[in-house]
PDB file of C-alpha atoms in Angstrom:
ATOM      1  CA  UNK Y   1      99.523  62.798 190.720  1.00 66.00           C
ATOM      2  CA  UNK Y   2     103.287  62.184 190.415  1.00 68.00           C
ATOM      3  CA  UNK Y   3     104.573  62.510 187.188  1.00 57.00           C
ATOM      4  CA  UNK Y   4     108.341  61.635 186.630  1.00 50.00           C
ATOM      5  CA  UNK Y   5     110.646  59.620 187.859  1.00 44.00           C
ATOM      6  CA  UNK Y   6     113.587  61.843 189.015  1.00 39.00           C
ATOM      7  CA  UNK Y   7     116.923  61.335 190.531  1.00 39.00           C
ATOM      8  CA  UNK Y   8     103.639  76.015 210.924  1.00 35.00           C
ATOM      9  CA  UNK Y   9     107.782  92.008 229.359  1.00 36.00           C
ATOM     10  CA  UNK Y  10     107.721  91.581 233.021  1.00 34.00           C
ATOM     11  CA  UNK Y  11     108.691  95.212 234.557  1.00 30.00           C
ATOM     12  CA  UNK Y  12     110.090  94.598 238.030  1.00 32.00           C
ATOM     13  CA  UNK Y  13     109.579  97.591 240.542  1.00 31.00           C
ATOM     14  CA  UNK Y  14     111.149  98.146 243.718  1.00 31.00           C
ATOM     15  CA  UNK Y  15     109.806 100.324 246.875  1.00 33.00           C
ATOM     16  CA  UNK Y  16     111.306 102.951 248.032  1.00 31.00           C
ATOM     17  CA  UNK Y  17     113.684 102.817 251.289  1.00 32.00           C
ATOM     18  CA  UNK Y  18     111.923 104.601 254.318  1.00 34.00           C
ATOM     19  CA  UNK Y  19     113.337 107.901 255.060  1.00 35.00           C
ATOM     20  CA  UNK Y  20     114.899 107.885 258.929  1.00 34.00           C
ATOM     21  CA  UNK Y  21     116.149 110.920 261.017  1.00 34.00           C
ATOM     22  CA  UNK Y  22     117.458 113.543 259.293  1.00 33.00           C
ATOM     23  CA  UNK Y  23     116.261 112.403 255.967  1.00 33.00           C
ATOM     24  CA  UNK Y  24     119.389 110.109 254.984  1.00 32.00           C
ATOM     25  CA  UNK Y  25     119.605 106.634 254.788  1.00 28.00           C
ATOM     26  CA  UNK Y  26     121.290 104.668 257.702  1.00 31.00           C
ATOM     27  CA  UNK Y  27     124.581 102.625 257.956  1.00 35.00           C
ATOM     28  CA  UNK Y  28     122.243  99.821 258.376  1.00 32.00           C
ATOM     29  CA  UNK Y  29     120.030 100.600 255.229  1.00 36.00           C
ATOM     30  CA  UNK Y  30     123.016 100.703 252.994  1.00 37.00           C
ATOM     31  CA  UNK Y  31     124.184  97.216 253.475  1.00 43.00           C
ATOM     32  CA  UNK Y  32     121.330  95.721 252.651  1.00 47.00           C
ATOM     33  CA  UNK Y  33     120.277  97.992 249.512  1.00 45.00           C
ATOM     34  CA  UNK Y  34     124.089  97.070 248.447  1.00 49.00           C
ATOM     35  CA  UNK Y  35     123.613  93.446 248.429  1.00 43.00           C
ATOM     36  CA  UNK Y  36     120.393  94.090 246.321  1.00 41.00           C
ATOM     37  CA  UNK Y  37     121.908  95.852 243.725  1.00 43.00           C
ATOM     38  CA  UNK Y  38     125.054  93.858 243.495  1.00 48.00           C
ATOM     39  CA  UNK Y  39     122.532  90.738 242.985  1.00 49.00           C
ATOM     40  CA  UNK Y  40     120.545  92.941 240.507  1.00 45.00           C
ATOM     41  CA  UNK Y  41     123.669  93.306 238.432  1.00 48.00           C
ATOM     42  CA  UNK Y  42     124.722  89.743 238.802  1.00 49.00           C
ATOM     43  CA  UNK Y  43     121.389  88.442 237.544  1.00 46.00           C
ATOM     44  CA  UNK Y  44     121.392  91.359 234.888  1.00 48.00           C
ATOM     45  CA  UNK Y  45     124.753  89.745 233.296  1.00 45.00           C
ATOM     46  CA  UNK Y  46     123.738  86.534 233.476  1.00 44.00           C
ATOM     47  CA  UNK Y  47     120.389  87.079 231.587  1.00 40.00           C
ATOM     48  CA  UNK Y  48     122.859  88.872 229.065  1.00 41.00           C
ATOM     49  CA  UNK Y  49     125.012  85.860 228.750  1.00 40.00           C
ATOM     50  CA  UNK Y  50     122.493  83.150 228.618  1.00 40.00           C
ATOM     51  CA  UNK Y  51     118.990  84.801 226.907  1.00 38.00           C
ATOM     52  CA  UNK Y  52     116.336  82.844 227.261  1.00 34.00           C
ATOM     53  CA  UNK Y  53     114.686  81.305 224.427  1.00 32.00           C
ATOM     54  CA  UNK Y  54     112.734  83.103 222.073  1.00 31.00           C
ATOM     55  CA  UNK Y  55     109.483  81.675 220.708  1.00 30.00           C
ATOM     56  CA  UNK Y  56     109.038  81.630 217.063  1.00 27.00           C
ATOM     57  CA  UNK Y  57     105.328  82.307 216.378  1.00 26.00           C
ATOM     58  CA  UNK Y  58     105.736  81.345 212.640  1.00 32.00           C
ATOM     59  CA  UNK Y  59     107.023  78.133 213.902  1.00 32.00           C
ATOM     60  CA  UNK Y  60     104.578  75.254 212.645  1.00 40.00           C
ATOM     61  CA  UNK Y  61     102.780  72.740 214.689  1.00 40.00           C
ATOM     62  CA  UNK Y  62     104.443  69.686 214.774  1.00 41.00           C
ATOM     63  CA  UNK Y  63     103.764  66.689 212.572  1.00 46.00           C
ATOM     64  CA  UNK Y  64     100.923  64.725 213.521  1.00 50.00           C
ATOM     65  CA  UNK Y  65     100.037  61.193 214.648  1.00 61.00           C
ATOM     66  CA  UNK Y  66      96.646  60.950 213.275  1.00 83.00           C
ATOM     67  CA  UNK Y  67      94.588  62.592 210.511  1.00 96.00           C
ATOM     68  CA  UNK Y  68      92.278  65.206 211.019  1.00 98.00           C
ATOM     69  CA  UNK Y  69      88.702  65.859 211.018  1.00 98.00           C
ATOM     70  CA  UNK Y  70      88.306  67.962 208.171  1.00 98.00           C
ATOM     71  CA  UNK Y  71      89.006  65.574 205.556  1.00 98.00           C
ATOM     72  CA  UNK Y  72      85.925  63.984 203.842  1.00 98.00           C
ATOM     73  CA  UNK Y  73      83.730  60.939 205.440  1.00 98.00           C
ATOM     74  CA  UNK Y  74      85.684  58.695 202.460  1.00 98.00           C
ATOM     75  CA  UNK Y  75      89.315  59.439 203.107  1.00 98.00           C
ATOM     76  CA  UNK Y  76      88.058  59.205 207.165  1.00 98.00           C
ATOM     77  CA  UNK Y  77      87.929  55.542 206.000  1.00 98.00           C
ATOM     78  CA  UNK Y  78      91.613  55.149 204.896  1.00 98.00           C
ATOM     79  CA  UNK Y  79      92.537  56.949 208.794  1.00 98.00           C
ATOM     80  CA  UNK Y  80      93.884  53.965 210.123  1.00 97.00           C
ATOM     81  CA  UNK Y  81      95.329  52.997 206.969  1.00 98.00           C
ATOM     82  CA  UNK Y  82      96.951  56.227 206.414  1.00 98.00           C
ATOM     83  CA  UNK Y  83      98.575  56.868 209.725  1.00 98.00           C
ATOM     84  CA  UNK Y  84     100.609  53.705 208.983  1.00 98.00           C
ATOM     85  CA  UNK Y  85     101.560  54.387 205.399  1.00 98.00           C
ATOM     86  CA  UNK Y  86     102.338  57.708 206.498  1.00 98.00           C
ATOM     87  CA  UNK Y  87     104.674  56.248 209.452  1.00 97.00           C
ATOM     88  CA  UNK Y  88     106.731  53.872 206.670  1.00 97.00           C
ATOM     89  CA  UNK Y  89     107.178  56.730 204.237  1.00 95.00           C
ATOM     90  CA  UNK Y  90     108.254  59.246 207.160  1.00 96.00           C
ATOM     91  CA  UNK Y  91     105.505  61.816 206.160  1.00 98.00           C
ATOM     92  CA  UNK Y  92     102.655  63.652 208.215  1.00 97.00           C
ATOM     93  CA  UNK Y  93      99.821  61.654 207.550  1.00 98.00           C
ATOM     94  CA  UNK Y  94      97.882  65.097 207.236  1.00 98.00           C
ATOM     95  CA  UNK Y  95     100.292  65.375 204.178  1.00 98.00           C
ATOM     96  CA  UNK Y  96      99.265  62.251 203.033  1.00 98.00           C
ATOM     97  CA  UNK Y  97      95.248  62.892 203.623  1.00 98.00           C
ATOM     98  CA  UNK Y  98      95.609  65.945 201.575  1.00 98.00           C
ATOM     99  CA  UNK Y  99      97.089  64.572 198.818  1.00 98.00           C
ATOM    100  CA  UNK Y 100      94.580  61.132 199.050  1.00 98.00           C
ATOM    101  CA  UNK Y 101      92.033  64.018 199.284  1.00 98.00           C
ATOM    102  CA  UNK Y 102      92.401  65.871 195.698  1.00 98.00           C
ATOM    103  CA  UNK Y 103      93.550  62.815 194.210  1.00 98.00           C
ATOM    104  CA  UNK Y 104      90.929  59.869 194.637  1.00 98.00           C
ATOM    105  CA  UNK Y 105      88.926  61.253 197.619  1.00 98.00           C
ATOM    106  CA  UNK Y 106      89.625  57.870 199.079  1.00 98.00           C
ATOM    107  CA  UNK Y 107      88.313  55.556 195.966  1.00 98.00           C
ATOM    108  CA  UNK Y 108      90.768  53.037 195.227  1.00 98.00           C
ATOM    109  CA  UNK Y 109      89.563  52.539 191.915  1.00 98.00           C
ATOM    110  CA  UNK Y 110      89.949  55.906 190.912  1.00 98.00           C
ATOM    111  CA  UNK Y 111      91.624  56.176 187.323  1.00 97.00           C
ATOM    112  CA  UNK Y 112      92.095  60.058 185.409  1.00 95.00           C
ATOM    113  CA  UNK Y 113      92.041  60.619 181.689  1.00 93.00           C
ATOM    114  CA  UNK Y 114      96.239  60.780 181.823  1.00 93.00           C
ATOM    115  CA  UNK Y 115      96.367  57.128 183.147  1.00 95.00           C
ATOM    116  CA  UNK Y 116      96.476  57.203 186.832  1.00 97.00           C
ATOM    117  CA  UNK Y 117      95.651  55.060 189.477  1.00 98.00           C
ATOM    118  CA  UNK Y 118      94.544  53.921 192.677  1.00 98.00           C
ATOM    119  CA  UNK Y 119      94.014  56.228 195.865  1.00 98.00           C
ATOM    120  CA  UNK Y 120      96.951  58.139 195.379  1.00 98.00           C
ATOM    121  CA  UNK Y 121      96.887  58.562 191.164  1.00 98.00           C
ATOM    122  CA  UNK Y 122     100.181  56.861 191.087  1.00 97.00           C
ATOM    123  CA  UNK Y 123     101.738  56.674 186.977  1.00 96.00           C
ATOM    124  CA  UNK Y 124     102.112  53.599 185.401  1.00 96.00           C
ATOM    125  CA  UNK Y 125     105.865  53.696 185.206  1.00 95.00           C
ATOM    126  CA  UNK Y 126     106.098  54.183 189.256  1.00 96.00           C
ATOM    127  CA  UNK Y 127     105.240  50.344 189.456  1.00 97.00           C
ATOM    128  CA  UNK Y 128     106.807  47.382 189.456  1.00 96.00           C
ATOM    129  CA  UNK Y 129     105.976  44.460 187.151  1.00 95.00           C
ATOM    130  CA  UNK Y 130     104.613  42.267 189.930  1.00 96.00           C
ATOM    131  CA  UNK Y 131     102.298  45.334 191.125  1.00 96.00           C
ATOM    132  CA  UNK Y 132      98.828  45.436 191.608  1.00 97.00           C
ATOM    133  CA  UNK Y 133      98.212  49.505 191.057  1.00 97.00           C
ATOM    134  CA  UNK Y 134      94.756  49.037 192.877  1.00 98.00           C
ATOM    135  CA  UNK Y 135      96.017  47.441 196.156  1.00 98.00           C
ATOM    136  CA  UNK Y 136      95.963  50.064 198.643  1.00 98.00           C
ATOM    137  CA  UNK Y 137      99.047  49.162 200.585  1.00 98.00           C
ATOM    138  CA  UNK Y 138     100.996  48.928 196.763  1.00 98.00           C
ATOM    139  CA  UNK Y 139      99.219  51.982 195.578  1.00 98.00           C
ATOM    140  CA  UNK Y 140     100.411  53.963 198.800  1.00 98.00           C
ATOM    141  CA  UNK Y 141     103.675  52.440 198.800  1.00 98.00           C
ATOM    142  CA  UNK Y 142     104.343  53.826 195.140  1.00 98.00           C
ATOM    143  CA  UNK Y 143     103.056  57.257 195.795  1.00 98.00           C
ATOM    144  CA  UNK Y 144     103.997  57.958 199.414  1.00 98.00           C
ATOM    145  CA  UNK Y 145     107.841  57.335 198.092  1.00 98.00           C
ATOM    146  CA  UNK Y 146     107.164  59.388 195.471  1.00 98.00           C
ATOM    147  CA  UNK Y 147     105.963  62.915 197.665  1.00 98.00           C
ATOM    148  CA  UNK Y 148     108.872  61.815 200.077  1.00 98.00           C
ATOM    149  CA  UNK Y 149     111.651  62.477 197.046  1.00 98.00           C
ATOM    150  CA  UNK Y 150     109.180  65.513 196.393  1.00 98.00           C
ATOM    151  CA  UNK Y 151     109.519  66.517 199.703  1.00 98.00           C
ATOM    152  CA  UNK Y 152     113.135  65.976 200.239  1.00 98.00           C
ATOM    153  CA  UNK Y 153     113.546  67.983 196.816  1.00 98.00           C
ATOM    154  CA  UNK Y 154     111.766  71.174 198.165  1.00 98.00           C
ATOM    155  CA  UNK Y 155     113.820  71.391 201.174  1.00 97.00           C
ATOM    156  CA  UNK Y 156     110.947  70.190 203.700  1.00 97.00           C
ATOM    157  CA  UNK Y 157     108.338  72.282 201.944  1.00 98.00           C
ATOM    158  CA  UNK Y 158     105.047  70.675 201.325  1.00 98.00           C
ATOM    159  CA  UNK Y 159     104.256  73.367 199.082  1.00 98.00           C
ATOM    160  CA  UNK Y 160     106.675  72.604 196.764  1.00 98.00           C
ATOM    161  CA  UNK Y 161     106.419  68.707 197.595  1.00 98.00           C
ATOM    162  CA  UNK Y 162     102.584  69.081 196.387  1.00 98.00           C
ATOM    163  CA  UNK Y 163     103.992  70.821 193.184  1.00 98.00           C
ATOM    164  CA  UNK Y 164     106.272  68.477 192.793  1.00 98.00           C
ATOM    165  CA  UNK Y 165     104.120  65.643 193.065  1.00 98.00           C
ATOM    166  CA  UNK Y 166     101.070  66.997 190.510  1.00 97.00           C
ATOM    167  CA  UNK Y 167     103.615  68.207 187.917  1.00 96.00           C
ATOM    168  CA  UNK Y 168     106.824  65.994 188.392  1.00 97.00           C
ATOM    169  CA  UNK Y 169     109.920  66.490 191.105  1.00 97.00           C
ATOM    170  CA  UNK Y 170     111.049  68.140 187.920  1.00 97.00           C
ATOM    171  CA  UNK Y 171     109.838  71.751 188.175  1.00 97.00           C
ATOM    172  CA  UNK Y 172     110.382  72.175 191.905  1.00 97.00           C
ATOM    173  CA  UNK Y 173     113.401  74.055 190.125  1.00 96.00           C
ATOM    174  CA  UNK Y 174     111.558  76.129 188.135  1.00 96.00           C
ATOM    175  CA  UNK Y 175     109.709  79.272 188.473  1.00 95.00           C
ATOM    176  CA  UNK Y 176     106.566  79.181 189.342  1.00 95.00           C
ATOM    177  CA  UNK Y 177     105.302  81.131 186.280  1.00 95.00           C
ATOM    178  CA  UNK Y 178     106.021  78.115 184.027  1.00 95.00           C
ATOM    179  CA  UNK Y 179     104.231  75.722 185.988  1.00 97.00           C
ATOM    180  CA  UNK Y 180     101.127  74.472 184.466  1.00 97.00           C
ATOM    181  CA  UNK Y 181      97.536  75.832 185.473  1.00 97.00           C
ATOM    182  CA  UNK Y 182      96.464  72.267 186.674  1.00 96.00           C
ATOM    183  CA  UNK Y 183      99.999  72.064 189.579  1.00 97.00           C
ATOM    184  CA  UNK Y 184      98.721  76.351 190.075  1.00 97.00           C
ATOM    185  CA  UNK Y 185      94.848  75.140 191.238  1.00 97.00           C
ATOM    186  CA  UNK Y 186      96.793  71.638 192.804  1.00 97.00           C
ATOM    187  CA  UNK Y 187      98.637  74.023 195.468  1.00 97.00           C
ATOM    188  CA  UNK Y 188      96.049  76.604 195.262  1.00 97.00           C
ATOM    189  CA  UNK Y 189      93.768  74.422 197.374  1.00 97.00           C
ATOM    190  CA  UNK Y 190      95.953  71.712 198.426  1.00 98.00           C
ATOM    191  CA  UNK Y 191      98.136  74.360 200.574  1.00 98.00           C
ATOM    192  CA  UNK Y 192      95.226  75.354 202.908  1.00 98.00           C
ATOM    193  CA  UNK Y 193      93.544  72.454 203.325  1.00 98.00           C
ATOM    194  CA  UNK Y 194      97.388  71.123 204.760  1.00 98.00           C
ATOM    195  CA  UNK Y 195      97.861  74.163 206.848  1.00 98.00           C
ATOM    196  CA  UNK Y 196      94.049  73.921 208.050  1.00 98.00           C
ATOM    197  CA  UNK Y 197      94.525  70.220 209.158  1.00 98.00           C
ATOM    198  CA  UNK Y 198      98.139  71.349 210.492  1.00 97.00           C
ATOM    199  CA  UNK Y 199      96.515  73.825 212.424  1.00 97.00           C
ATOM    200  CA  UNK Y 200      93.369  71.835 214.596  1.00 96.00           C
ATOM    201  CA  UNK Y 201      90.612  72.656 212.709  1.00 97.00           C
ATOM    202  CA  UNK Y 202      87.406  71.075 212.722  1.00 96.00           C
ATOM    203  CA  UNK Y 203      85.881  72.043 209.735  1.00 97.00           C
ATOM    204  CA  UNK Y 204      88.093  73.787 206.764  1.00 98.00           C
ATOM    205  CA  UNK Y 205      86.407  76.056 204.081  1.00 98.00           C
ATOM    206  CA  UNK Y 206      89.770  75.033 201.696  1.00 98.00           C
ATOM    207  CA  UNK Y 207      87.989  71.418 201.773  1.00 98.00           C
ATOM    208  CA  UNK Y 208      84.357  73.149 201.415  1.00 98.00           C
ATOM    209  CA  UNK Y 209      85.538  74.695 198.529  1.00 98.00           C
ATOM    210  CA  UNK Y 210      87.273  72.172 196.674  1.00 98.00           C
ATOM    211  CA  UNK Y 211      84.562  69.620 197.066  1.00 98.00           C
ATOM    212  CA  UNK Y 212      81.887  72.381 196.048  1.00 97.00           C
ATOM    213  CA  UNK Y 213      84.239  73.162 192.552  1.00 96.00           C
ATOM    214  CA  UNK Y 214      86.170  69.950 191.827  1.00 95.00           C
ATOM    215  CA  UNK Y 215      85.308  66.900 194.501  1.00 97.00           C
ATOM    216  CA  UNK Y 216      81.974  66.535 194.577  1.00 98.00           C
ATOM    217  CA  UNK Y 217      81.466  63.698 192.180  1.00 97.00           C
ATOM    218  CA  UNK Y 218      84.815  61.731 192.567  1.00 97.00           C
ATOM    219  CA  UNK Y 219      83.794  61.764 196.592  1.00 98.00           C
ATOM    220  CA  UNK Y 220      80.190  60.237 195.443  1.00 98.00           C
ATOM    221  CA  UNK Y 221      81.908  58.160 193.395  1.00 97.00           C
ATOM    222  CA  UNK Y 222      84.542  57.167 196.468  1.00 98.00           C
ATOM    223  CA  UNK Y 223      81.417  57.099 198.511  1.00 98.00           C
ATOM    224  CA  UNK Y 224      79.681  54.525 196.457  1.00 98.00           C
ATOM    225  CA  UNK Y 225      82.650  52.126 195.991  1.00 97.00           C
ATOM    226  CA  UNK Y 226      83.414  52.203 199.785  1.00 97.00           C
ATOM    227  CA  UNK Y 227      79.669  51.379 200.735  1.00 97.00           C
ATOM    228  CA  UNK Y 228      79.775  54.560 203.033  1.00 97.00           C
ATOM    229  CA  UNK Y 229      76.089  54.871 204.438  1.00 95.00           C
TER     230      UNK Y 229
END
């Protein structure tokens, strides 16, 4: 839940010329063979000068349009929702899911012991006067602006934007060792459930898990409120 307010070699061979005569090659042979390798070195220099790209494997997928299939039947719910709420906020609405995920598992009347609300466990002091924390739209609004600046803070990294977003923008600075053990577990299963959704999975053992440990009643709960069959 947010917590303060804070300013993804080709080998080319060649034949051998067929021997004539004596054994040497012909007048005729060599003109030929010395066009080839004068267009061998040509193409050699060029390849030199102008590499072709490289691929960079540790390069992640890019971010996606739609949410995917290994989040729970009660955040599959919010999928239309999200996908525009992700769009307004400029975030990967797999970024999103995750977070709705370990927050509220998709109830929007989800409230924890420290005082947050709504789908996304937005603080109190993240809304405005006029703000109804329950409306999803509001609710989203609040806490999708909040893991942007979390975001933006960690340089692009949703690891630290997660941190960041559990335990305040605040201690994206610090070391990790004095974060607290609730923003440790946060990432600890918030991380691969992103990567697994990131990555075109169908089914994720990071969400198995977490539901098995932590979810499974706030997603009956979510399950209940939504009228989910």
């Amino acid at each position: 839940m947010p917590r303060a307010r804070t300013s993804q070699n080709d080998r080319q061979t060649a034949a051998s010329p067929q021997e004539q005569g004596s054994g040497c090659l012909s007048g005729f042979t060599i003109v030929p063979l010395s066009v080839i390798l004068i267009s061998y070195l040509l193409a050699s220099l060029a390849l030199k000068t102008n590499p072709a790209p490289s691929v960079n494997s540790e390069m992640p997928p890019a971010a996606s349009t739609g949410i995917s299939p290994i989040f729970t039947p009660e955040i599959q719910y919010w999928a239309g929702n999200i996908i525009q709420w992700a769009a307004a906020s400029q975030l990967d609405p797999n970024l999103a899911a995750t977070i709705m995920q370990i927050e509220s598992c998709g109830d929007p009347r989800a409230r924890s012991s420290a005082g947050a609300m709504g789908l996304f466990q937005v603080m109190p002091f993240h809304f405005y006067t006029a703000d109804n924390p329950y409306d999803p739209d509001t609710n989203a609004a609040r806490g999708l602006d909040y893991l942007l600046r979390s975001l933006n803070a960690g340089g692009g990294d949703a690891r630290l934007a997660m941190a960041g977003y559990n335990g305040g923008i605040g201690i994206i600075s610090r070391a990790e060792w004095a974060w607290s053990a609730q923003t440790k577990r946060y990432i600890q299963y918030g991380v691969p459930i992103y990567q697994d959704a990131r990555n075109g999975l169908s089914v994720s053992n990071a969400v198995t898990e977490w539901y098995e440990k932590y979810g499974a009643s706030l997603c009956r709960q979510a399950h209940e409120r939504l009228g989910l069959p």
